[in-house]
PDB file of C-alpha atoms and ligand atoms in Angstrom:
ATOM      1  CA  UNK A   1       3.386  -5.797  43.204  1.00  0.00           C
ATOM      2  CA  UNK A   2       4.339  -3.658  40.218  1.00  0.00           C
ATOM      3  CA  UNK A   3       2.319  -0.522  39.464  1.00  0.00           C
ATOM      4  CA  UNK A   4       2.158  -1.450  35.766  1.00  0.00           C
ATOM      5  CA  UNK A   5       1.483  -5.078  34.915  1.00  0.00           C
ATOM      6  CA  UNK A   6       2.180  -6.815  31.634  1.00  0.00           C
ATOM      7  CA  UNK A   7       0.167  -9.884  30.680  1.00  0.00           C
ATOM      8  CA  UNK A   8      -0.092 -12.039  27.564  1.00  0.00           C
ATOM      9  CA  UNK A   9      -3.785 -13.066  27.506  1.00  0.00           C
ATOM     10  CA  UNK A  10      -3.733 -14.673  24.047  1.00  0.00           C
ATOM     11  CA  UNK A  11      -1.355 -15.231  21.130  1.00  0.00           C
ATOM     12  CA  UNK A  12      -0.325 -11.945  19.518  1.00  0.00           C
ATOM     13  CA  UNK A  13      -1.963  -9.843  22.235  1.00  0.00           C
ATOM     14  CA  UNK A  14      -0.276  -8.027  25.118  1.00  0.00           C
ATOM     15  CA  UNK A  15      -2.201  -6.424  27.963  1.00  0.00           C
ATOM     16  CA  UNK A  16      -0.786  -3.505  29.944  1.00  0.00           C
ATOM     17  CA  UNK A  17      -2.658  -2.860  33.173  1.00  0.00           C
ATOM     18  CA  UNK A  18      -2.185   0.138  35.450  1.00  0.00           C
ATOM     19  CA  UNK A  19      -2.170  -1.171  38.991  1.00  0.00           C
ATOM     20  CA  UNK A  20      -2.220   1.706  41.459  1.00  0.00           C
ATOM     21  CA  UNK A  21      -5.796   1.550  42.733  1.00  0.00           C
ATOM     22  CA  UNK A  22      -5.020   3.375  45.993  1.00  0.00           C
ATOM     23  CA  UNK A  23      -4.203   6.507  43.935  1.00  0.00           C
ATOM     24  CA  UNK A  24      -6.840   5.864  41.258  1.00  0.00           C
ATOM     25  CA  UNK A  25      -4.040   4.848  38.870  1.00  0.00           C
ATOM     26  CA  UNK A  26      -2.560   8.367  39.002  1.00  0.00           C
ATOM     27  CA  UNK A  27       0.346   8.605  36.585  1.00  0.00           C
ATOM     28  CA  UNK A  28       3.420   9.252  38.699  1.00  0.00           C
ATOM     29  CA  UNK A  29       6.787   9.649  37.009  1.00  0.00           C
ATOM     30  CA  UNK A  30       7.531   6.056  37.970  1.00  0.00           C
ATOM     31  CA  UNK A  31       4.300   4.794  36.367  1.00  0.00           C
ATOM     32  CA  UNK A  32       5.060   6.737  33.189  1.00  0.00           C
ATOM     33  CA  UNK A  33       8.582   5.291  33.094  1.00  0.00           C
ATOM     34  CA  UNK A  34       7.204   1.759  33.461  1.00  0.00           C
ATOM     35  CA  UNK A  35       4.586   2.409  30.770  1.00  0.00           C
ATOM     36  CA  UNK A  36       7.249   3.710  28.390  1.00  0.00           C
ATOM     37  CA  UNK A  37       9.507   0.713  29.098  1.00  0.00           C
ATOM     38  CA  UNK A  38       6.706  -1.751  28.334  1.00  0.00           C
ATOM     39  CA  UNK A  39       5.701   0.054  25.141  1.00  0.00           C
ATOM     40  CA  UNK A  40       9.323   0.146  23.964  1.00  0.00           C
ATOM     41  CA  UNK A  41       9.717  -3.609  24.469  1.00  0.00           C
ATOM     42  CA  UNK A  42       6.332  -4.456  22.913  1.00  0.00           C
ATOM     43  CA  UNK A  43       6.994  -2.177  19.916  1.00  0.00           C
ATOM     44  CA  UNK A  44       9.962  -4.400  19.060  1.00  0.00           C
ATOM     45  CA  UNK A  45       8.423  -7.770  19.952  1.00  0.00           C
ATOM     46  CA  UNK A  46       7.674  -9.650  16.723  1.00  0.00           C
ATOM     47  CA  UNK A  47       5.133 -11.886  18.449  1.00  0.00           C
ATOM     48  CA  UNK A  48       3.017  -8.952  19.659  1.00  0.00           C
ATOM     49  CA  UNK A  49       0.490  -7.713  17.133  1.00  0.00           C
ATOM     50  CA  UNK A  50      -1.897  -5.669  19.257  1.00  0.00           C
ATOM     51  CA  UNK A  51      -1.772  -4.103  22.723  1.00  0.00           C
ATOM     52  CA  UNK A  52      -4.640  -3.572  25.151  1.00  0.00           C
ATOM     53  CA  UNK A  53      -4.132  -0.773  27.665  1.00  0.00           C
ATOM     54  CA  UNK A  54      -6.338  -0.695  30.748  1.00  0.00           C
ATOM     55  CA  UNK A  55      -6.611   0.529  34.295  1.00  0.00           C
ATOM     56  CA  UNK A  56      -8.754  -2.430  35.309  1.00  0.00           C
ATOM     57  CA  UNK A  57     -12.472  -2.521  36.076  1.00  0.00           C
ATOM     58  CA  UNK A  58     -12.774   0.439  38.468  1.00  0.00           C
ATOM     59  CA  UNK A  59     -10.797   3.376  37.086  1.00  0.00           C
ATOM     60  CA  UNK A  60      -8.708   3.994  33.983  1.00  0.00           C
ATOM     61  CA  UNK A  61      -6.487   6.764  35.385  1.00  0.00           C
ATOM     62  CA  UNK A  62      -7.218   9.919  37.410  1.00  0.00           C
ATOM     63  CA  UNK A  63      -4.487  11.927  35.721  1.00  0.00           C
ATOM     64  CA  UNK A  64      -0.933  12.886  36.445  1.00  0.00           C
ATOM     65  CA  UNK A  65      -0.009  12.414  40.094  1.00  0.00           C
ATOM     66  CA  UNK A  66      -0.857  15.706  41.792  1.00  0.00           C
ATOM     67  CA  UNK A  67       1.267  14.827  44.870  1.00  0.00           C
ATOM     68  CA  UNK A  68       4.170  14.287  42.515  1.00  0.00           C
ATOM     69  CA  UNK A  69       3.725  17.758  40.941  1.00  0.00           C
ATOM     70  CA  UNK A  70       2.363  20.042  43.658  1.00  0.00           C
ATOM     71  CA  UNK A  71       5.693  21.536  44.758  1.00  0.00           C
ATOM     72  CA  UNK A  72       7.623  21.282  41.483  1.00  0.00           C
ATOM     73  CA  UNK A  73       9.075  24.225  39.573  1.00  0.00           C
ATOM     74  CA  UNK A  74       9.179  24.732  35.823  1.00  0.00           C
ATOM     75  CA  UNK A  75      12.805  23.645  35.446  1.00  0.00           C
ATOM     76  CA  UNK A  76      12.209  20.498  37.480  1.00  0.00           C
ATOM     77  CA  UNK A  77       9.258  19.662  35.225  1.00  0.00           C
ATOM     78  CA  UNK A  78      11.359  20.376  32.144  1.00  0.00           C
ATOM     79  CA  UNK A  79      14.202  18.161  33.364  1.00  0.00           C
ATOM     80  CA  UNK A  80      11.817  15.230  33.757  1.00  0.00           C
ATOM     81  CA  UNK A  81      11.631  15.057  29.956  1.00  0.00           C
ATOM     82  CA  UNK A  82       8.247  13.452  30.302  1.00  0.00           C
ATOM     83  CA  UNK A  83       7.507  13.965  26.624  1.00  0.00           C
ATOM     84  CA  UNK A  84      10.050  11.256  25.817  1.00  0.00           C
ATOM     85  CA  UNK A  85       8.081   8.797  27.931  1.00  0.00           C
ATOM     86  CA  UNK A  86       4.818   9.704  26.172  1.00  0.00           C
ATOM     87  CA  UNK A  87       6.603   9.397  22.815  1.00  0.00           C
ATOM     88  CA  UNK A  88       7.282   5.712  23.512  1.00  0.00           C
ATOM     89  CA  UNK A  89       3.508   5.206  23.539  1.00  0.00           C
ATOM     90  CA  UNK A  90       2.675   7.603  20.695  1.00  0.00           C
ATOM     91  CA  UNK A  91       5.290   6.027  18.437  1.00  0.00           C
ATOM     92  CA  UNK A  92       4.295   2.425  19.101  1.00  0.00           C
ATOM     93  CA  UNK A  93       3.770   0.911  15.630  1.00  0.00           C
ATOM     94  CA  UNK A  94       1.350  -1.745  16.914  1.00  0.00           C
ATOM     95  CA  UNK A  95      -2.342  -0.912  17.350  1.00  0.00           C
ATOM     96  CA  UNK A  96      -3.349  -0.011  20.900  1.00  0.00           C
ATOM     97  CA  UNK A  97      -6.870  -0.610  22.217  1.00  0.00           C
ATOM     98  CA  UNK A  98      -7.743   1.307  25.391  1.00  0.00           C
ATOM     99  CA  UNK A  99     -10.222  -0.466  27.682  1.00  0.00           C
ATOM    100  CA  UNK A 100     -11.702   2.333  29.777  1.00  0.00           C
ATOM    101  CA  UNK A 101     -13.740   1.713  32.923  1.00  0.00           C
ATOM    102  CA  UNK A 102     -14.441   4.572  35.313  1.00  0.00           C
ATOM    103  CA  UNK A 103     -12.534   7.851  35.252  1.00  0.00           C
ATOM    104  CA  UNK A 104     -10.126   8.818  32.469  1.00  0.00           C
ATOM    105  CA  UNK A 105      -9.158  12.288  33.668  1.00  0.00           C
ATOM    106  CA  UNK A 106      -6.363  14.697  32.799  1.00  0.00           C
ATOM    107  CA  UNK A 107      -3.276  12.659  31.918  1.00  0.00           C
ATOM    108  CA  UNK A 108      -5.562   9.601  32.069  1.00  0.00           C
ATOM    109  CA  UNK A 109      -7.734  10.987  29.271  1.00  0.00           C
ATOM    110  CA  UNK A 110      -4.561  11.918  27.397  1.00  0.00           C
ATOM    111  CA  UNK A 111      -3.282   8.365  27.875  1.00  0.00           C
ATOM    112  CA  UNK A 112      -6.521   6.952  26.442  1.00  0.00           C
ATOM    113  CA  UNK A 113      -6.150   9.318  23.492  1.00  0.00           C
ATOM    114  CA  UNK A 114      -2.740   7.782  22.741  1.00  0.00           C
ATOM    115  CA  UNK A 115      -4.646   4.582  21.864  1.00  0.00           C
ATOM    116  CA  UNK A 116      -6.008   3.839  18.402  1.00  0.00           C
ATOM    117  CA  UNK A 117      -9.350   2.435  19.520  1.00  0.00           C
ATOM    118  CA  UNK A 118     -11.164   3.321  22.750  1.00  0.00           C
ATOM    119  CA  UNK A 119     -13.656   0.854  24.228  1.00  0.00           C
ATOM    120  CA  UNK A 120     -15.507   2.564  27.075  1.00  0.00           C
ATOM    121  CA  UNK A 121     -17.854   1.188  29.703  1.00  0.00           C
ATOM    122  CA  UNK A 122     -21.249   2.846  30.187  1.00  0.00           C
ATOM    123  CA  UNK A 123     -20.049   4.244  33.504  1.00  0.00           C
ATOM    124  CA  UNK A 124     -16.788   5.645  32.121  1.00  0.00           C
ATOM    125  CA  UNK A 125     -16.153   9.375  32.002  1.00  0.00           C
ATOM    126  CA  UNK A 126     -13.557  11.435  30.227  1.00  0.00           C
ATOM    127  CA  UNK A 127     -12.335  14.858  31.274  1.00  0.00           C
ATOM    128  CA  UNK A 128      -9.490  17.344  31.276  1.00  0.00           C
ATOM    129  CA  UNK A 129      -9.817  18.948  34.739  1.00  0.00           C
ATOM    130  CA  UNK A 130      -6.302  20.432  34.805  1.00  0.00           C
ATOM    131  CA  UNK A 131      -7.666  23.974  34.780  1.00  0.00           C
ATOM    132  CA  UNK A 132      -9.251  23.265  38.178  1.00  0.00           C
ATOM    133  CA  UNK A 133      -5.822  22.681  39.735  1.00  0.00           C
ATOM    134  CA  UNK A 134      -4.204  25.736  38.151  1.00  0.00           C
ATOM    135  CA  UNK A 135      -2.576  24.204  35.103  1.00  0.00           C
ATOM    136  CA  UNK A 136      -3.468  22.996  31.636  1.00  0.00           C
ATOM    137  CA  UNK A 137      -3.049  19.674  29.830  1.00  0.00           C
ATOM    138  CA  UNK A 138       0.534  18.790  28.972  1.00  0.00           C
ATOM    139  CA  UNK A 139       0.319  15.525  27.043  1.00  0.00           C
ATOM    140  CA  UNK A 140      -2.023  16.196  24.157  1.00  0.00           C
ATOM    141  CA  UNK A 141      -5.204  17.415  25.856  1.00  0.00           C
ATOM    142  CA  UNK A 142      -5.324  20.610  23.831  1.00  0.00           C
ATOM    143  CA  UNK A 143      -4.215  18.878  20.620  1.00  0.00           C
ATOM    144  CA  UNK A 144      -5.327  15.250  20.312  1.00  0.00           C
ATOM    145  CA  UNK A 145      -8.639  16.106  21.958  1.00  0.00           C
ATOM    146  CA  UNK A 146      -9.294  18.923  19.481  1.00  0.00           C
ATOM    147  CA  UNK A 147      -8.412  16.672  16.550  1.00  0.00           C
ATOM    148  CA  UNK A 148     -10.838  14.049  17.906  1.00  0.00           C
ATOM    149  CA  UNK A 149     -13.842  16.178  18.851  1.00  0.00           C
ATOM    150  CA  UNK A 150     -13.340  19.600  17.246  1.00  0.00           C
ATOM    151  CA  UNK A 151     -12.805  23.057  18.704  1.00  0.00           C
ATOM    152  CA  UNK A 152     -16.101  23.704  20.440  1.00  0.00           C
ATOM    153  CA  UNK A 153     -16.372  20.417  22.335  1.00  0.00           C
ATOM    154  CA  UNK A 154     -12.665  20.547  23.232  1.00  0.00           C
ATOM    155  CA  UNK A 155     -12.911  24.130  24.523  1.00  0.00           C
ATOM    156  CA  UNK A 156     -15.986  23.172  26.542  1.00  0.00           C
ATOM    157  CA  UNK A 157     -14.132  20.340  28.266  1.00  0.00           C
ATOM    158  CA  UNK A 158     -10.821  22.186  28.696  1.00  0.00           C
ATOM    159  CA  UNK A 159     -12.135  25.522  29.949  1.00  0.00           C
ATOM    160  CA  UNK A 160     -14.702  24.099  32.380  1.00  0.00           C
ATOM    161  CA  UNK A 161     -12.912  20.917  33.424  1.00  0.00           C
ATOM    162  CA  UNK A 162     -16.292  19.165  33.259  1.00  0.00           C
ATOM    163  CA  UNK A 163     -16.159  15.451  32.413  1.00  0.00           C
ATOM    164  CA  UNK A 164     -18.266  13.833  29.717  1.00  0.00           C
ATOM    165  CA  UNK A 165     -20.029  10.514  30.154  1.00  0.00           C
ATOM    166  CA  UNK A 166     -19.243   7.575  27.894  1.00  0.00           C
ATOM    167  CA  UNK A 167     -22.378   8.003  25.745  1.00  0.00           C
ATOM    168  CA  UNK A 168     -21.469  11.643  25.065  1.00  0.00           C
ATOM    169  CA  UNK A 169     -17.833  10.707  24.444  1.00  0.00           C
ATOM    170  CA  UNK A 170     -19.038   8.243  21.801  1.00  0.00           C
ATOM    171  CA  UNK A 171     -21.270  10.851  20.178  1.00  0.00           C
ATOM    172  CA  UNK A 172     -18.408  13.382  20.152  1.00  0.00           C
ATOM    173  CA  UNK A 173     -15.850  10.976  18.673  1.00  0.00           C
ATOM    174  CA  UNK A 174     -13.842  10.443  21.857  1.00  0.00           C
ATOM    175  CA  UNK A 175     -14.702   6.736  22.083  1.00  0.00           C
ATOM    176  CA  UNK A 176     -14.962   3.999  19.459  1.00  0.00           C
ATOM    177  CA  UNK A 177     -17.541   1.852  21.269  1.00  0.00           C
ATOM    178  CA  UNK A 178     -19.507   1.882  24.511  1.00  0.00           C
ATOM    179  CA  UNK A 179     -20.394  -1.448  26.125  1.00  0.00           C
ATOM    180  CA  UNK A 180     -21.656  -2.577  29.531  1.00  0.00           C
ATOM    181  CA  UNK A 181     -19.059  -1.934  32.234  1.00  0.00           C
ATOM    182  CA  UNK A 182     -18.454  -5.609  32.855  1.00  0.00           C
ATOM    183  CA  UNK A 183     -17.897  -6.270  29.134  1.00  0.00           C
ATOM    184  CA  UNK A 184     -15.191  -3.656  28.510  1.00  0.00           C
ATOM    185  CA  UNK A 185     -12.157  -5.816  29.123  1.00  0.00           C
ATOM    186  CA  UNK A 186     -13.534  -8.784  27.155  1.00  0.00           C
ATOM    187  CA  UNK A 187     -14.597  -6.599  24.249  1.00  0.00           C
ATOM    188  CA  UNK A 188     -11.205  -4.848  24.076  1.00  0.00           C
ATOM    189  CA  UNK A 189      -9.451  -8.224  24.139  1.00  0.00           C
ATOM    190  CA  UNK A 190     -11.763  -9.596  21.419  1.00  0.00           C
ATOM    191  CA  UNK A 191     -10.976  -6.605  19.197  1.00  0.00           C
ATOM    192  CA  UNK A 192      -7.268  -7.031  19.894  1.00  0.00           C
ATOM    193  CA  UNK A 193      -7.473 -10.732  18.979  1.00  0.00           C
ATOM    194  CA  UNK A 194      -9.245  -9.854  15.737  1.00  0.00           C
ATOM    195  CA  UNK A 195      -6.591  -7.247  14.871  1.00  0.00           C
ATOM    196  CA  UNK A 196      -3.832  -9.697  15.849  1.00  0.00           C
ATOM    197  CA  UNK A 197      -5.218 -12.145  13.281  1.00  0.00           C
ATOM    198  CA  UNK A 198      -4.805  -9.584  10.473  1.00  0.00           C
ATOM    199  CA  UNK A 199      -1.633  -9.262   8.379  1.00  0.00           C
ATOM    200  CA  UNK A 200       0.721  -7.292  10.654  1.00  0.00           C
ATOM    201  CA  UNK A 201       2.482  -5.252   7.961  1.00  0.00           C
ATOM    202  CA  UNK A 202      -0.844  -4.003   6.571  1.00  0.00           C
ATOM    203  CA  UNK A 203      -2.060  -3.217  10.100  1.00  0.00           C
ATOM    204  CA  UNK A 204       1.075  -1.224  10.934  1.00  0.00           C
ATOM    205  CA  UNK A 205       0.976   0.644   7.628  1.00  0.00           C
ATOM    206  CA  UNK A 206      -2.659   1.626   8.219  1.00  0.00           C
ATOM    207  CA  UNK A 207      -1.800   2.991  11.669  1.00  0.00           C
ATOM    208  CA  UNK A 208       1.284   4.851  10.485  1.00  0.00           C
ATOM    209  CA  UNK A 209      -0.388   6.439   7.462  1.00  0.00           C
ATOM    210  CA  UNK A 210      -3.553   7.422   9.306  1.00  0.00           C
ATOM    211  CA  UNK A 211      -1.641   9.155  12.100  1.00  0.00           C
ATOM    212  CA  UNK A 212       0.971  10.816   9.884  1.00  0.00           C
ATOM    213  CA  UNK A 213      -1.651  11.838   7.343  1.00  0.00           C
ATOM    214  CA  UNK A 214      -3.779  13.645   9.945  1.00  0.00           C
ATOM    215  CA  UNK A 215      -1.176  16.398  10.194  1.00  0.00           C
ATOM    216  CA  UNK A 216      -0.162  16.545   6.537  1.00  0.00           C
ATOM    217  CA  UNK A 217      -1.828  18.202   3.570  1.00  0.00           C
ATOM    218  CA  UNK A 218      -4.397  16.009   1.805  1.00  0.00           C
ATOM    219  CA  UNK A 219      -2.106  15.789  -1.205  1.00  0.00           C
ATOM    220  CA  UNK A 220       0.913  14.667   0.860  1.00  0.00           C
ATOM    221  CA  UNK A 221      -1.228  12.287   2.906  1.00  0.00           C
ATOM    222  CA  UNK A 222      -2.700  10.713  -0.228  1.00  0.00           C
ATOM    223  CA  UNK A 223       0.812  10.182  -1.532  1.00  0.00           C
ATOM    224  CA  UNK A 224       1.812   8.522   1.760  1.00  0.00           C
ATOM    225  CA  UNK A 225      -1.218   6.278   1.471  1.00  0.00           C
ATOM    226  CA  UNK A 226      -0.419   5.388  -2.130  1.00  0.00           C
ATOM    227  CA  UNK A 227       3.204   4.519  -1.351  1.00  0.00           C
ATOM    228  CA  UNK A 228       2.263   2.302   1.575  1.00  0.00           C
ATOM    229  CA  UNK A 229      -0.459   0.657  -0.499  1.00  0.00           C
ATOM    230  CA  UNK A 230       2.090  -0.118  -3.219  1.00  0.00           C
ATOM    231  CA  UNK A 231       4.700  -1.291  -0.683  1.00  0.00           C
ATOM    232  CA  UNK A 232       2.353  -3.961   0.659  1.00  0.00           C
ATOM    233  CA  UNK A 233       2.339  -5.634  -2.764  1.00  0.00           C
ATOM    234  CA  UNK A 234       5.876  -6.786  -1.976  1.00  0.00           C
ATOM    235  CA  UNK A 235       4.731  -8.629   1.142  1.00  0.00           C
ATOM    236  CA  UNK A 236       4.205 -12.362   1.423  1.00  0.00           C
ATOM    237  CA  UNK A 237       1.001 -11.632   3.326  1.00  0.00           C
ATOM    238  CA  UNK A 238      -0.514  -9.793   0.346  1.00  0.00           C
ATOM    239  CA  UNK A 239       0.122 -12.844  -1.862  1.00  0.00           C
ATOM    240  CA  UNK A 240      -1.225 -15.150   0.851  1.00  0.00           C
ATOM    241  CA  UNK A 241      -4.309 -13.011   1.565  1.00  0.00           C
ATOM    242  CA  UNK A 242      -5.379 -12.745  -2.051  1.00  0.00           C
ATOM    243  CA  UNK A 243      -4.507 -16.364  -2.894  1.00  0.00           C
ATOM    244  CA  UNK A 244      -6.450 -17.608   0.126  1.00  0.00           C
ATOM    245  CA  UNK A 245      -9.456 -15.555  -0.974  1.00  0.00           C
ATOM    246  CA  UNK A 246      -9.323 -17.045  -4.469  1.00  0.00           C
ATOM    247  CA  UNK A 247      -8.885 -20.571  -3.089  1.00  0.00           C
ATOM    248  CA  UNK A 248     -11.719 -20.015  -0.580  1.00  0.00           C
ATOM    249  CA  UNK A 249      -9.553 -20.871   2.443  1.00  0.00           C
ATOM    250  CA  UNK A 250      -8.414 -19.091   5.602  1.00  0.00           C
ATOM    251  CA  UNK A 251      -5.188 -17.117   5.106  1.00  0.00           C
ATOM    252  CA  UNK A 252      -2.117 -17.742   7.250  1.00  0.00           C
ATOM    253  CA  UNK A 253      -0.256 -14.485   7.822  1.00  0.00           C
ATOM    254  CA  UNK A 254       3.411 -14.434   8.816  1.00  0.00           C
ATOM    255  CA  UNK A 255       4.169 -10.714   9.014  1.00  0.00           C
ATOM    256  CA  UNK A 256       6.525 -10.728   6.036  1.00  0.00           C
TER     257      UNK A 256
HETATM  258  N1  CO8 B   1      -2.981  12.460  41.706  1.00  0.00           N
HETATM  259  C1  CO8 B   1      -2.628  11.984  42.914  1.00  0.00           C
HETATM  260  N2  CO8 B   1      -3.474  11.311  43.714  1.00  0.00           N
HETATM  261  C2  CO8 B   1      -4.729  11.107  43.266  1.00  0.00           C
HETATM  262  C3  CO8 B   1      -5.172  11.592  42.020  1.00  0.00           C
HETATM  263  C4  CO8 B   1      -4.226  12.297  41.208  1.00  0.00           C
HETATM  264  N3  CO8 B   1      -4.515  12.763  39.979  1.00  0.00           N
HETATM  265  N4  CO8 B   1      -6.475  11.248  41.863  1.00  0.00           N
HETATM  266  C5  CO8 B   1      -6.838  10.575  42.978  1.00  0.00           C
HETATM  267  N5  CO8 B   1      -5.779  10.498  43.828  1.00  0.00           N
HETATM  268  C6  CO8 B   1      -5.735   9.878  45.167  1.00  0.00           C
HETATM  269  C7  CO8 B   1      -6.424  10.754  46.201  1.00  0.00           C
HETATM  270  O1  CO8 B   1      -5.555  11.758  46.663  1.00  0.00           O
HETATM  271  C8  CO8 B   1      -6.780   9.735  47.260  1.00  0.00           C
HETATM  272  O2  CO8 B   1      -5.632   9.463  48.010  1.00  0.00           O
HETATM  273  P1  CO8 B   1      -5.755   9.303  49.628  1.00  0.00           P
HETATM  274  O3  CO8 B   1      -6.633   8.100  49.837  1.00  0.00           O
HETATM  275  O4  CO8 B   1      -4.349   9.092  50.075  1.00  0.00           O
HETATM  276  O5  CO8 B   1      -6.378  10.563  50.131  1.00  0.00           O
HETATM  277  C9  CO8 B   1      -7.094   8.472  46.435  1.00  0.00           C
HETATM  278  O6  CO8 B   1      -6.479   8.672  45.129  1.00  0.00           O
HETATM  279  C10 CO8 B   1      -8.576   8.280  46.211  1.00  0.00           C
HETATM  280  O7  CO8 B   1      -9.079   9.489  45.666  1.00  0.00           O
HETATM  281  P2  CO8 B   1     -10.530  10.050  46.054  1.00  0.00           P
HETATM  282  O8  CO8 B   1     -10.802   9.788  47.500  1.00  0.00           O
HETATM  283  O9  CO8 B   1     -10.618  11.447  45.556  1.00  0.00           O
HETATM  284  O10 CO8 B   1     -11.433   9.034  45.188  1.00  0.00           O
HETATM  285  P3  CO8 B   1     -12.878   9.275  44.576  1.00  0.00           P
HETATM  286  O11 CO8 B   1     -13.264   7.964  43.984  1.00  0.00           O
HETATM  287  O12 CO8 B   1     -13.785   9.928  45.559  1.00  0.00           O
HETATM  288  O13 CO8 B   1     -12.641  10.350  43.379  1.00  0.00           O
HETATM  289  C11 CO8 B   1     -11.572  11.205  41.399  1.00  0.00           C
HETATM  290  C12 CO8 B   1     -11.929   9.967  42.242  1.00  0.00           C
HETATM  291  C13 CO8 B   1     -12.820  11.875  40.866  1.00  0.00           C
HETATM  292  C14 CO8 B   1     -10.731  10.676  40.259  1.00  0.00           C
HETATM  293  C15 CO8 B   1     -10.797  12.213  42.254  1.00  0.00           C
HETATM  294  O14 CO8 B   1      -9.757  11.536  42.960  1.00  0.00           O
HETATM  295  C16 CO8 B   1     -10.149  13.314  41.470  1.00  0.00           C
HETATM  296  O15 CO8 B   1     -10.804  14.281  41.123  1.00  0.00           O
HETATM  297  N6  CO8 B   1      -8.825  13.197  41.174  1.00  0.00           N
HETATM  298  C17 CO8 B   1      -8.074  14.248  40.529  1.00  0.00           C
HETATM  299  C18 CO8 B   1      -8.417  14.360  39.068  1.00  0.00           C
HETATM  300  C19 CO8 B   1      -7.581  15.428  38.401  1.00  0.00           C
HETATM  301  O16 CO8 B   1      -7.625  16.579  38.721  1.00  0.00           O
HETATM  302  N7  CO8 B   1      -6.786  14.995  37.396  1.00  0.00           N
HETATM  303  C20 CO8 B   1      -5.924  15.890  36.655  1.00  0.00           C
HETATM  304  C21 CO8 B   1      -4.570  15.903  37.277  1.00  0.00           C
HETATM  305  S1  CO8 B   1      -3.465  17.045  36.464  1.00  0.00           S
HETATM  306  C22 CO8 B   1      -2.982  16.238  35.058  1.00  0.00           C
HETATM  307  O17 CO8 B   1      -3.387  15.149  34.773  1.00  0.00           O
HETATM  308  C23 CO8 B   1      -1.989  16.969  34.200  1.00  0.00           C
HETATM  309  C24 CO8 B   1      -1.602  16.104  33.000  1.00  0.00           C
HETATM  310  C25 CO8 B   1      -0.389  16.646  32.369  1.00  0.00           C
HETATM  311  C26 CO8 B   1       0.266  15.617  31.467  1.00  0.00           C
HETATM  312  C27 CO8 B   1       1.421  14.970  32.079  1.00  0.00           C
HETATM  313  C28 CO8 B   1       2.660  15.775  31.833  1.00  0.00           C
HETATM  314  C29 CO8 B   1       3.602  15.660  32.973  1.00  0.00           C
END
């Protein structure tokens, strides 16, 4: 069976499931290639409005595959061009909800941080233990983590390699919600279904502007926001959404 499964649990929603339990869903080059391929296809699929990313009910992902890296040299790592595979996830225009049960460590934590919403189970834990195996994060652990939780929490996690429990992750801003372990998948799917029922152009503009604006000046980011706001007034879904409100009926969005 494939190490990365793609399912379509409900209309508008795609579910990507890591399926390498014997290696705690460690992200080998092959797994990353499969992830990138799925994200590339789903990014362009008009009938997909939200993506749930999960490792299943036991473990999210225990990081990059250490067996796959232990004997590699710098040039070999460079030639893998792994950043292009991560970019397929980072540049996905559709919202991504991570459903995290169990460990999200190293590259697994970085993978979760590529999502837009993180639903964590009470027993989940997040960590960047790379320092303990002689390296450092290479897919956003020093950058996305710091943007999410700030310098002092990020340094604490990165320099010690100590994981944080779900409740602390929530408090720090590294999770959106914490629910009972056996409710994680259902909750992530429910959120994805709700997002999939929203007007897709507005949803994609919100994601794009929020992410681009984080690294721009406030003035530039406000201009981006304004332009996207104005752009949406040319969409059929804006007319439908406002008309439906005025007519006290449920809107029907078409993504145009
Ligand atoms: N890589 C390869 N194999 C792994 C990994 C991993 N990251 N994690 C677990 N496994 C394997 C184990 O080797 C073991 O295999 P086997 O049965 O053949 O001996 C199997 O999974 C089960 O593991 P455990 O027996 O250790 O299971 P436990 O439930 O007792 O423990 C843990 C689970 C806590 C997750 C533990 O396995 C662990 O600490 N794993 C390593 C965590 C880690 O250090 N992660 C960071 C890796 S480095 C990294 O992610 C760099 C990211 C850079 C970005 C990518 C750019 C290329």
